[in-house]
Amino acid sequence: MELNREHFRAIIFHNFRRGLSRQECFDELNSLYSDKAPSYSTVKNWYNEFNRGRCSIQDESRAGRPKSVVVPEKINAVRELIKQDRHVTYREIEASLDISMTSINKILHEHLSVKKICSRWIPHNLTNAQKKARVDWCKEMLEKYIQGTSKAVYNIYTGDESWIYAYEPETKQQSTVWVFQDEAKPTKVVRGRSTSKQMIACFFGINGHVATVALEQRRTVNSEWYTTICLPEVIGEIRKKQKNRRIILHHDNASSHTSTQTKAFLTERKIELMGHPPSIEDSRQGHYSRSHVICRKKDHHADNREENEWIICIFDRDQLKGVTVPGITGSDFSLVKCGKMHRMLILSFEVFL
C-alpha cells in the first residue's frame, strides 16, 4: 500500500503519544521507509502542533485560492463567459472568476482550445454557382497569362470607385473574438459611417498606383462622368510614358462600367477588357481601396468639413510610398500608395470556396 501524508502524520502522532522524542521519531520513520519518510522539519512541525493541543491530522481549511483552479467548474465558467461575450478579455475573466492570468491562459488554450481572431467584413456571400464561375475565371486568367509570367501583365490596369468616410474605425485588436476549434471564422457587416465623405476612383497597375480621380461635389458616378472625366485622366497618365501602350482594363460590372456609352468609349480608344467574375467587395482588385482605406479627420472638434484635413491610407504588404491626390476641393488629402506589386493583380484574388 502506498502511504500518503495523512498516514505519516498518524504515525508521528502515535510516536508523540508514545513519548518518543522528535529525533527518535524521525530515526524510526527513516529506518522503516527510507527516502519515502517525511523530513525532520516535518516531524518537528507536527510535534509542535500536537504540543499545542491539535488532534486532527487533516489539513485545516484556509482562505485564499486553491493551489490549482484549473478544475471543471472553472473551465465551464470560462466557456460560458466566452459564449456570452466573444470579445471578453483576460482581465475581465480574471475579475469575474478571481483566477490568475496563467490559469486563464491554460484553460483557454489547453482545455478549451480557443483562439482569438479578427472578423472579416463581407457585404454578402456568393452562391455555389458564383463561386464556381469565379474559380473558372481565375483558372482561365492563370492559363492566359502563364501564371503571371507573361509580359502582358504589365498592360493590365484595375480600378474602381470607393467612398472615403471620415470616421474612427474599429481596430483589428478591438474586433478580435474568441472562437472554438469547431467554429467557422467570424464575419461582420460593414458598419454605418458618417455623412462626411468623398468619392474617389483609384487605379493601379503591376508597378503600383496610376491615378486617383475625385468625384466633384453633387455629381454621381455614371457613364458620362466615367467616360469624360475618369477614364480619360487614367489613360492619359498611363500613356504619358508610352503613347501607344496597349491597355487591358479590369473593372467590375457596375452599370457605369458596362453601359453602351462606356463600351463605345473603350472601343474607340482601343482599350481591351478582361471581364470580371462574381465577387464580394473584399475580393475585387479595384476595391483594394475600399477594404484597405482608413480616412481620419485630423481635427476631431471641427464641424465644418472645409476646416478639416483628411488622411487616406491605402495599405499593401510591400513598401509604402506617399503621393498627393489632386482635385479634391476644400480638403487636403494625402494618399499612401502601395509599392511595387510583385505579382499580377488578378493573381492575388482569393478564391472563395
GROMACS .gro file of C-alpha atoms in nm:
model
  353
    1MET     CA    1   0.000   0.000   0.000
    2GLU     CA    2   0.126   0.348  -0.089
    3LEU     CA    3   0.140   0.572   0.218
    4ASN     CA    4   0.023   0.931   0.185
    5ARG     CA    5   0.084   1.235   0.403
    6GLU     CA    6  -0.202   1.161   0.642
    7HIS     CA    7  -0.067   0.810   0.705
    8PHE     CA    8   0.271   0.951   0.806
    9ARG     CA    9   0.102   1.211   1.025
   10ALA     CA   10  -0.085   0.933   1.205
   11ILE     CA   11   0.245   0.750   1.271
   12ILE     CA   12   0.403   1.073   1.401
   13PHE     CA   13   0.102   1.128   1.630
   14HIS     CA   14   0.132   0.769   1.757
   15ASN     CA   15   0.503   0.818   1.834
   16PHE     CA   16   0.421   1.151   2.003
   17ARG     CA   17   0.172   0.973   2.230
   18ARG     CA   18   0.431   0.701   2.298
   19GLY     CA   19   0.663   0.968   2.435
   20LEU     CA   20   0.932   0.939   2.167
   21SER     CA   21   1.143   1.248   2.101
   22ARG     CA   22   1.144   1.424   1.764
   23GLN     CA   23   1.479   1.271   1.672
   24GLU     CA   24   1.371   0.920   1.779
   25CYS     CA   25   1.052   0.951   1.574
   26PHE     CA   26   1.246   1.068   1.269
   27ASP     CA   27   1.505   0.790   1.302
   28GLU     CA   28   1.233   0.526   1.328
   29LEU     CA   29   1.050   0.654   1.021
   30ASN     CA   30   1.372   0.681   0.825
   31SER     CA   31   1.475   0.324   0.910
   32LEU     CA   32   1.136   0.185   0.805
   33TYR     CA   33   1.055   0.395   0.497
   34SER     CA   34   1.394   0.529   0.386
   35ASP     CA   35   1.362   0.806   0.123
   36LYS     CA   36   0.980   0.796   0.141
   37ALA     CA   37   0.984   0.905   0.504
   38PRO     CA   38   0.900   1.269   0.587
   39SER     CA   39   1.183   1.510   0.663
   40TYR     CA   40   1.297   1.602   1.013
   41SER     CA   41   1.143   1.951   0.977
   42THR     CA   42   0.805   1.791   0.901
   43VAL     CA   43   0.829   1.569   1.210
   44LYS     CA   44   0.931   1.872   1.418
   45ASN     CA   45   0.641   2.085   1.290
   46TRP     CA   46   0.384   1.816   1.369
   47TYR     CA   47   0.526   1.762   1.718
   48ASN     CA   48   0.482   2.136   1.776
   49GLU     CA   49   0.121   2.116   1.654
   50PHE     CA   50   0.043   1.822   1.884
   51ASN     CA   51   0.208   2.003   2.176
   52ARG     CA   52  -0.034   2.293   2.115
   53GLY     CA   53  -0.323   2.050   2.155
   54ARG     CA   54  -0.404   1.968   1.795
   55CYS     CA   55  -0.555   1.623   1.745
   56SER     CA   56  -0.652   1.631   1.376
   57ILE     CA   57  -0.408   1.510   1.112
   58GLN     CA   58  -0.603   1.661   0.818
   59ASP     CA   59  -0.526   1.995   0.657
   60GLU     CA   60  -0.721   2.283   0.803
   61SER     CA   61  -0.944   2.492   0.576
   62ARG     CA   62  -0.796   2.829   0.491
   63ALA     CA   63  -0.883   3.142   0.297
   64GLY     CA   64  -0.737   3.213  -0.045
   65ARG     CA   65  -0.719   3.038  -0.376
   66PRO     CA   66  -0.653   2.665  -0.401
   67LYS     CA   67  -0.320   2.557  -0.546
   68SER     CA   68  -0.491   2.474  -0.874
   69VAL     CA   69  -0.803   2.644  -1.009
   70VAL     CA   70  -0.795   2.459  -1.339
   71VAL     CA   71  -1.092   2.244  -1.243
   72PRO     CA   72  -1.404   2.152  -1.443
   73GLU     CA   73  -1.612   2.419  -1.268
   74LYS     CA   74  -1.371   2.699  -1.365
   75ILE     CA   75  -1.328   2.562  -1.718
   76ASN     CA   76  -1.706   2.561  -1.770
   77ALA     CA   77  -1.731   2.911  -1.623
   78VAL     CA   78  -1.472   3.044  -1.869
   79ARG     CA   79  -1.654   2.869  -2.155
   80GLU     CA   80  -1.980   3.040  -2.059
   81LEU     CA   81  -1.811   3.382  -2.036
   82ILE     CA   82  -1.677   3.340  -2.389
   83LYS     CA   83  -2.017   3.232  -2.523
   84GLN     CA   84  -2.180   3.535  -2.360
   85ASP     CA   85  -1.920   3.782  -2.491
   86ARG     CA   86  -1.679   3.680  -2.768
   87HIS     CA   87  -1.477   3.999  -2.705
   88VAL     CA   88  -1.414   3.919  -2.336
   89THR     CA   89  -1.056   3.992  -2.228
   90TYR     CA   90  -0.814   3.820  -1.990
   91ARG     CA   91  -0.862   4.095  -1.731
   92GLU     CA   92  -1.241   4.065  -1.745
   93ILE     CA   93  -1.220   3.688  -1.694
   94GLU     CA   94  -0.975   3.742  -1.407
   95ALA     CA   95  -1.205   3.994  -1.238
   96SER     CA   96  -1.514   3.777  -1.287
   97LEU     CA   97  -1.374   3.441  -1.174
   98ASP     CA   98  -1.086   3.551  -0.948
   99ILE     CA   99  -0.827   3.332  -1.119
  100SER     CA  100  -0.477   3.417  -1.236
  101MET     CA  101  -0.369   3.505  -1.590
  102THR     CA  102  -0.161   3.186  -1.605
  103SER     CA  103  -0.463   2.971  -1.519
  104ILE     CA  104  -0.679   3.159  -1.769
  105ASN     CA  105  -0.424   3.101  -2.043
  106LYS     CA  106  -0.407   2.728  -1.958
  107ILE     CA  107  -0.787   2.694  -1.960
  108LEU     CA  108  -0.828   2.883  -2.288
  109HIS     CA  109  -0.559   2.710  -2.489
  110GLU     CA  110  -0.511   2.366  -2.330
  111HIS     CA  111  -0.866   2.281  -2.222
  112LEU     CA  112  -1.100   2.488  -2.443
  113SER     CA  113  -0.865   2.511  -2.744
  114VAL     CA  114  -0.989   2.858  -2.836
  115LYS     CA  115  -0.803   3.131  -3.020
  116LYS     CA  116  -0.876   3.497  -3.079
  117ILE     CA  117  -0.907   3.610  -3.440
  118CYS     CA  118  -1.038   3.911  -3.628
  119SER     CA  119  -1.374   3.922  -3.803
  120ARG     CA  120  -1.369   3.979  -4.178
  121TRP     CA  121  -1.608   4.230  -4.330
  122ILE     CA  122  -1.835   4.094  -4.604
  123PRO     CA  123  -2.139   4.263  -4.762
  124HIS     CA  124  -2.285   3.934  -4.888
  125ASN     CA  125  -2.198   3.573  -4.967
  126LEU     CA  126  -2.155   3.411  -5.308
  127THR     CA  127  -2.379   3.130  -5.426
  128ASN     CA  128  -2.225   2.797  -5.523
  129ALA     CA  129  -2.273   2.879  -5.893
  130GLN     CA  130  -2.100   3.216  -5.847
  131LYS     CA  131  -1.813   3.052  -5.661
  132LYS     CA  132  -1.766   2.802  -5.945
  133ALA     CA  133  -1.775   3.080  -6.205
  134ARG     CA  134  -1.517   3.269  -6.004
  135VAL     CA  135  -1.284   2.969  -5.983
  136ASP     CA  136  -1.322   2.903  -6.357
  137TRP     CA  137  -1.242   3.267  -6.437
  138CYS     CA  138  -0.931   3.264  -6.217
  139LYS     CA  139  -0.808   2.942  -6.379
  140GLU     CA  140  -0.865   3.095  -6.722
  141MET     CA  141  -0.664   3.406  -6.630
  142LEU     CA  142  -0.381   3.198  -6.483
  143GLU     CA  143  -0.359   2.998  -6.804
  144LYS     CA  144  -0.394   3.301  -7.031
  145TYR     CA  145  -0.120   3.498  -6.856
  146ILE     CA  146   0.104   3.196  -6.787
  147GLN     CA  147   0.080   3.209  -6.407
  148GLY     CA  148   0.163   3.580  -6.415
  149THR     CA  149   0.490   3.540  -6.605
  150SER     CA  150   0.352   3.677  -6.933
  151LYS     CA  151   0.473   4.025  -7.029
  152ALA     CA  152   0.108   4.114  -7.093
  153VAL     CA  153   0.053   4.156  -6.719
  154TYR     CA  154   0.234   4.491  -6.743
  155ASN     CA  155  -0.054   4.613  -6.961
  156ILE     CA  156  -0.324   4.529  -6.706
  157TYR     CA  157  -0.476   4.814  -6.504
  158THR     CA  158  -0.751   4.778  -6.249
  159GLY     CA  159  -0.958   5.026  -6.053
  160ASP     CA  160  -1.291   5.114  -5.901
  161GLU     CA  161  -1.477   5.390  -5.722
  162SER     CA  162  -1.494   5.396  -5.345
  163TRP     CA  163  -1.642   5.620  -5.079
  164ILE     CA  164  -1.389   5.756  -4.831
  165TYR     CA  165  -1.559   5.823  -4.498
  166ALA     CA  166  -1.449   6.038  -4.206
  167TYR     CA  167  -1.482   5.809  -3.906
  168GLU     CA  168  -1.275   5.632  -3.646
  169PRO     CA  169  -1.266   5.267  -3.750
  170GLU     CA  170  -1.257   4.980  -3.503
  171THR     CA  171  -0.906   4.846  -3.475
  172LYS     CA  172  -0.824   4.483  -3.553
  173GLN     CA  173  -0.746   4.428  -3.185
  174GLN     CA  174  -1.088   4.565  -3.087
  175SER     CA  175  -1.266   4.340  -3.335
  176THR     CA  176  -1.098   4.014  -3.230
  177VAL     CA  177  -1.326   3.746  -3.087
  178TRP     CA  178  -1.272   3.405  -2.927
  179VAL     CA  179  -1.361   3.102  -3.141
  180PHE     CA  180  -1.362   2.733  -3.056
  181GLN     CA  181  -1.193   2.471  -3.274
  182ASP     CA  182  -1.514   2.357  -3.446
  183GLU     CA  183  -1.644   2.707  -3.524
  184ALA     CA  184  -1.615   2.899  -3.851
  185LYS     CA  185  -1.420   3.224  -3.872
  186PRO     CA  186  -1.640   3.522  -3.779
  187THR     CA  187  -1.759   3.790  -4.019
  188LYS     CA  188  -1.935   4.121  -3.962
  189VAL     CA  189  -2.140   4.352  -4.178
  190VAL     CA  190  -1.975   4.678  -4.277
  191ARG     CA  191  -2.072   4.938  -4.018
  192GLY     CA  192  -2.261   5.256  -4.090
  193ARG     CA  193  -2.045   5.561  -4.135
  194SER     CA  194  -2.067   5.935  -4.100
  195THR     CA  195  -2.209   6.171  -4.361
  196SER     CA  196  -1.870   6.336  -4.427
  197LYS     CA  197  -1.738   6.150  -4.727
  198GLN     CA  198  -1.564   6.181  -5.061
  199MET     CA  199  -1.592   5.954  -5.365
  200ILE     CA  200  -1.264   5.870  -5.537
  201ALA     CA  201  -1.163   5.628  -5.811
  202CYS     CA  202  -0.824   5.459  -5.771
  203PHE     CA  203  -0.642   5.276  -6.049
  204PHE     CA  204  -0.338   5.050  -6.019
  205GLY     CA  205  -0.105   4.856  -6.241
  206ILE     CA  206   0.153   4.592  -6.161
  207ASN     CA  207   0.404   4.871  -6.086
  208GLY     CA  208   0.172   5.044  -5.840
  209HIS     CA  209  -0.052   5.350  -5.834
  210VAL     CA  210  -0.153   5.505  -6.168
  211ALA     CA  211  -0.417   5.768  -6.096
  212THR     CA  212  -0.671   5.879  -5.838
  213VAL     CA  213  -0.973   6.072  -5.966
  214ALA     CA  214  -1.203   6.255  -5.725
  215LEU     CA  215  -1.574   6.290  -5.792
  216GLU     CA  216  -1.685   6.652  -5.789
  217GLN     CA  217  -1.943   6.768  -5.538
  218ARG     CA  218  -2.307   6.680  -5.614
  219ARG     CA  219  -2.211   6.452  -5.902
  220THR     CA  220  -2.288   6.083  -5.931
  221VAL     CA  221  -2.088   5.801  -6.083
  222ASN     CA  222  -2.244   5.743  -6.423
  223SER     CA  223  -2.133   5.669  -6.777
  224GLU     CA  224  -2.094   6.040  -6.855
  225TRP     CA  225  -1.851   6.101  -6.568
  226TYR     CA  226  -1.671   5.770  -6.623
  227THR     CA  227  -1.604   5.829  -6.994
  228THR     CA  228  -1.546   6.205  -6.999
  229ILE     CA  229  -1.352   6.265  -6.676
  230CYS     CA  230  -1.234   5.947  -6.502
  231LEU     CA  231  -1.107   5.717  -6.779
  232PRO     CA  232  -0.950   5.995  -6.992
  233GLU     CA  233  -0.740   6.103  -6.693
  234VAL     CA  234  -0.636   5.745  -6.618
  235ILE     CA  235  -0.550   5.669  -6.982
  236GLY     CA  236  -0.359   5.997  -7.005
  237GLU     CA  237  -0.146   5.902  -6.704
  238ILE     CA  238  -0.073   5.558  -6.849
  239ARG     CA  239   0.028   5.695  -7.190
  240LYS     CA  240   0.249   5.973  -7.059
  241LYS     CA  241   0.544   5.734  -7.074
  242GLN     CA  242   0.438   5.521  -7.372
  243LYS     CA  243   0.198   5.686  -7.613
  244ASN     CA  244   0.092   5.370  -7.795
  245ARG     CA  245   0.097   5.138  -7.496
  246ARG     CA  246  -0.152   4.851  -7.502
  247ILE     CA  247  -0.404   4.882  -7.218
  248ILE     CA  248  -0.604   4.595  -7.070
  249LEU     CA  249  -0.867   4.732  -6.832
  250HIS     CA  250  -1.008   4.532  -6.544
  251HIS     CA  251  -1.311   4.681  -6.368
  252ASP     CA  252  -1.625   4.535  -6.215
  253ASN     CA  253  -1.976   4.501  -6.359
  254ALA     CA  254  -2.121   4.828  -6.229
  255SER     CA  255  -2.374   4.995  -6.459
  256SER     CA  256  -2.138   5.283  -6.537
  257HIS     CA  257  -1.874   5.029  -6.645
  258THR     CA  258  -2.096   4.813  -6.866
  259SER     CA  259  -2.311   5.078  -7.035
  260THR     CA  260  -2.323   5.124  -7.412
  261GLN     CA  261  -2.150   5.462  -7.380
  262THR     CA  262  -1.860   5.312  -7.183
  263LYS     CA  263  -1.820   5.021  -7.425
  264ALA     CA  264  -1.818   5.261  -7.720
  265PHE     CA  265  -1.556   5.478  -7.549
  266LEU     CA  266  -1.329   5.180  -7.481
  267THR     CA  267  -1.366   5.055  -7.838
  268GLU     CA  268  -1.282   5.399  -7.977
  269ARG     CA  269  -0.971   5.423  -7.756
  270LYS     CA  270  -0.874   5.061  -7.837
  271ILE     CA  271  -0.889   4.958  -7.472
  272GLU     CA  272  -0.923   4.584  -7.410
  273LEU     CA  273  -1.140   4.443  -7.131
  274MET     CA  274  -1.055   4.147  -6.910
  275GLY     CA  275  -1.404   4.072  -6.786
  276HIS     CA  276  -1.498   4.031  -6.423
  277PRO     CA  277  -1.614   3.725  -6.224
  278PRO     CA  278  -1.880   3.719  -5.949
  279SER     CA  279  -1.723   3.854  -5.632
  280ILE     CA  280  -1.776   4.010  -5.296
  281GLU     CA  281  -1.636   4.357  -5.237
  282ASP     CA  282  -1.329   4.248  -5.038
  283SER     CA  283  -1.208   4.037  -5.330
  284ARG     CA  284  -1.234   4.298  -5.607
  285GLN     CA  285  -0.900   4.437  -5.709
  286GLY     CA  286  -1.049   4.783  -5.752
  287HIS     CA  287  -1.190   4.756  -5.405
  288TYR     CA  288  -0.836   4.733  -5.277
  289SER     CA  289  -0.903   5.096  -5.191
  290ARG     CA  290  -1.231   5.016  -5.016
  291SER     CA  291  -1.123   4.733  -4.791
  292HIS     CA  292  -0.783   4.879  -4.701
  293VAL     CA  293  -0.862   5.252  -4.669
  294ILE     CA  294  -0.883   5.442  -4.345
  295CYS     CA  295  -0.984   5.807  -4.351
  296ARG     CA  296  -0.934   6.011  -4.037
  297LYS     CA  297  -1.004   6.373  -3.957
  298LYS     CA  298  -0.704   6.544  -3.804
  299ASP     CA  299  -0.926   6.792  -3.621
  300HIS     CA  300  -1.197   6.593  -3.441
  301HIS     CA  301  -1.356   6.910  -3.299
  302ALA     CA  302  -1.419   7.096  -3.624
  303ASP     CA  303  -1.774   7.052  -3.756
  304ASN     CA  304  -1.718   7.221  -4.091
  305ARG     CA  305  -1.567   6.983  -4.341
  306GLU     CA  306  -1.382   7.271  -4.509
  307GLU     CA  307  -1.184   7.320  -4.187
  308ASN     CA  308  -1.071   6.959  -4.166
  309GLU     CA  309  -0.770   6.785  -4.309
  310TRP     CA  310  -0.821   6.422  -4.401
  311ILE     CA  311  -0.569   6.146  -4.448
  312ILE     CA  312  -0.632   5.850  -4.677
  313CYS     CA  313  -0.412   5.544  -4.643
  314ILE     CA  314  -0.408   5.250  -4.881
  315PHE     CA  315  -0.217   4.963  -4.727
  316ASP     CA  316  -0.014   4.699  -4.905
  317ARG     CA  317   0.202   4.420  -4.766
  318ASP     CA  318   0.503   4.567  -4.951
  319GLN     CA  319   0.670   4.905  -4.906
  320LEU     CA  320   0.459   5.224  -4.878
  321LYS     CA  321   0.526   5.543  -5.069
  322GLY     CA  322   0.343   5.876  -5.043
  323VAL     CA  323   0.184   6.065  -5.330
  324THR     CA  324  -0.051   6.363  -5.343
  325VAL     CA  325  -0.413   6.330  -5.455
  326PRO     CA  326  -0.509   6.639  -5.661
  327GLY     CA  327  -0.852   6.776  -5.744
  328ILE     CA  328  -1.024   6.748  -5.407
  329THR     CA  329  -1.173   7.086  -5.321
  330GLY     CA  330  -1.175   7.206  -4.963
  331SER     CA  331  -0.965   6.928  -4.815
  332ASP     CA  332  -0.600   6.836  -4.815
  333PHE     CA  333  -0.571   6.466  -4.896
  334SER     CA  334  -0.254   6.266  -4.862
  335LEU     CA  335  -0.257   5.925  -5.025
  336VAL     CA  336  -0.020   5.649  -4.925
  337LYS     CA  337   0.007   5.425  -5.226
  338CYS     CA  338   0.114   5.067  -5.236
  339GLY     CA  339   0.464   4.990  -5.353
  340LYS     CA  340   0.552   4.771  -5.648
  341MET     CA  341   0.338   4.459  -5.652
  342HIS     CA  342   0.545   4.158  -5.743
  343ARG     CA  343   0.252   3.956  -5.870
  344MET     CA  344  -0.011   4.036  -6.131
  345LEU     CA  345  -0.314   4.192  -5.964
  346ILE     CA  346  -0.560   3.930  -6.078
  347LEU     CA  347  -0.340   3.652  -5.943
  348SER     CA  348  -0.379   3.787  -5.591
  349PHE     CA  349  -0.751   3.702  -5.597
  350GLU     CA  350  -0.851   3.487  -5.305
  351VAL     CA  351  -1.077   3.209  -5.431
  352PHE     CA  352  -1.379   3.171  -5.202
  353LEU     CA  353  -1.479   2.803  -5.197
   0.00000   0.00000   0.00000
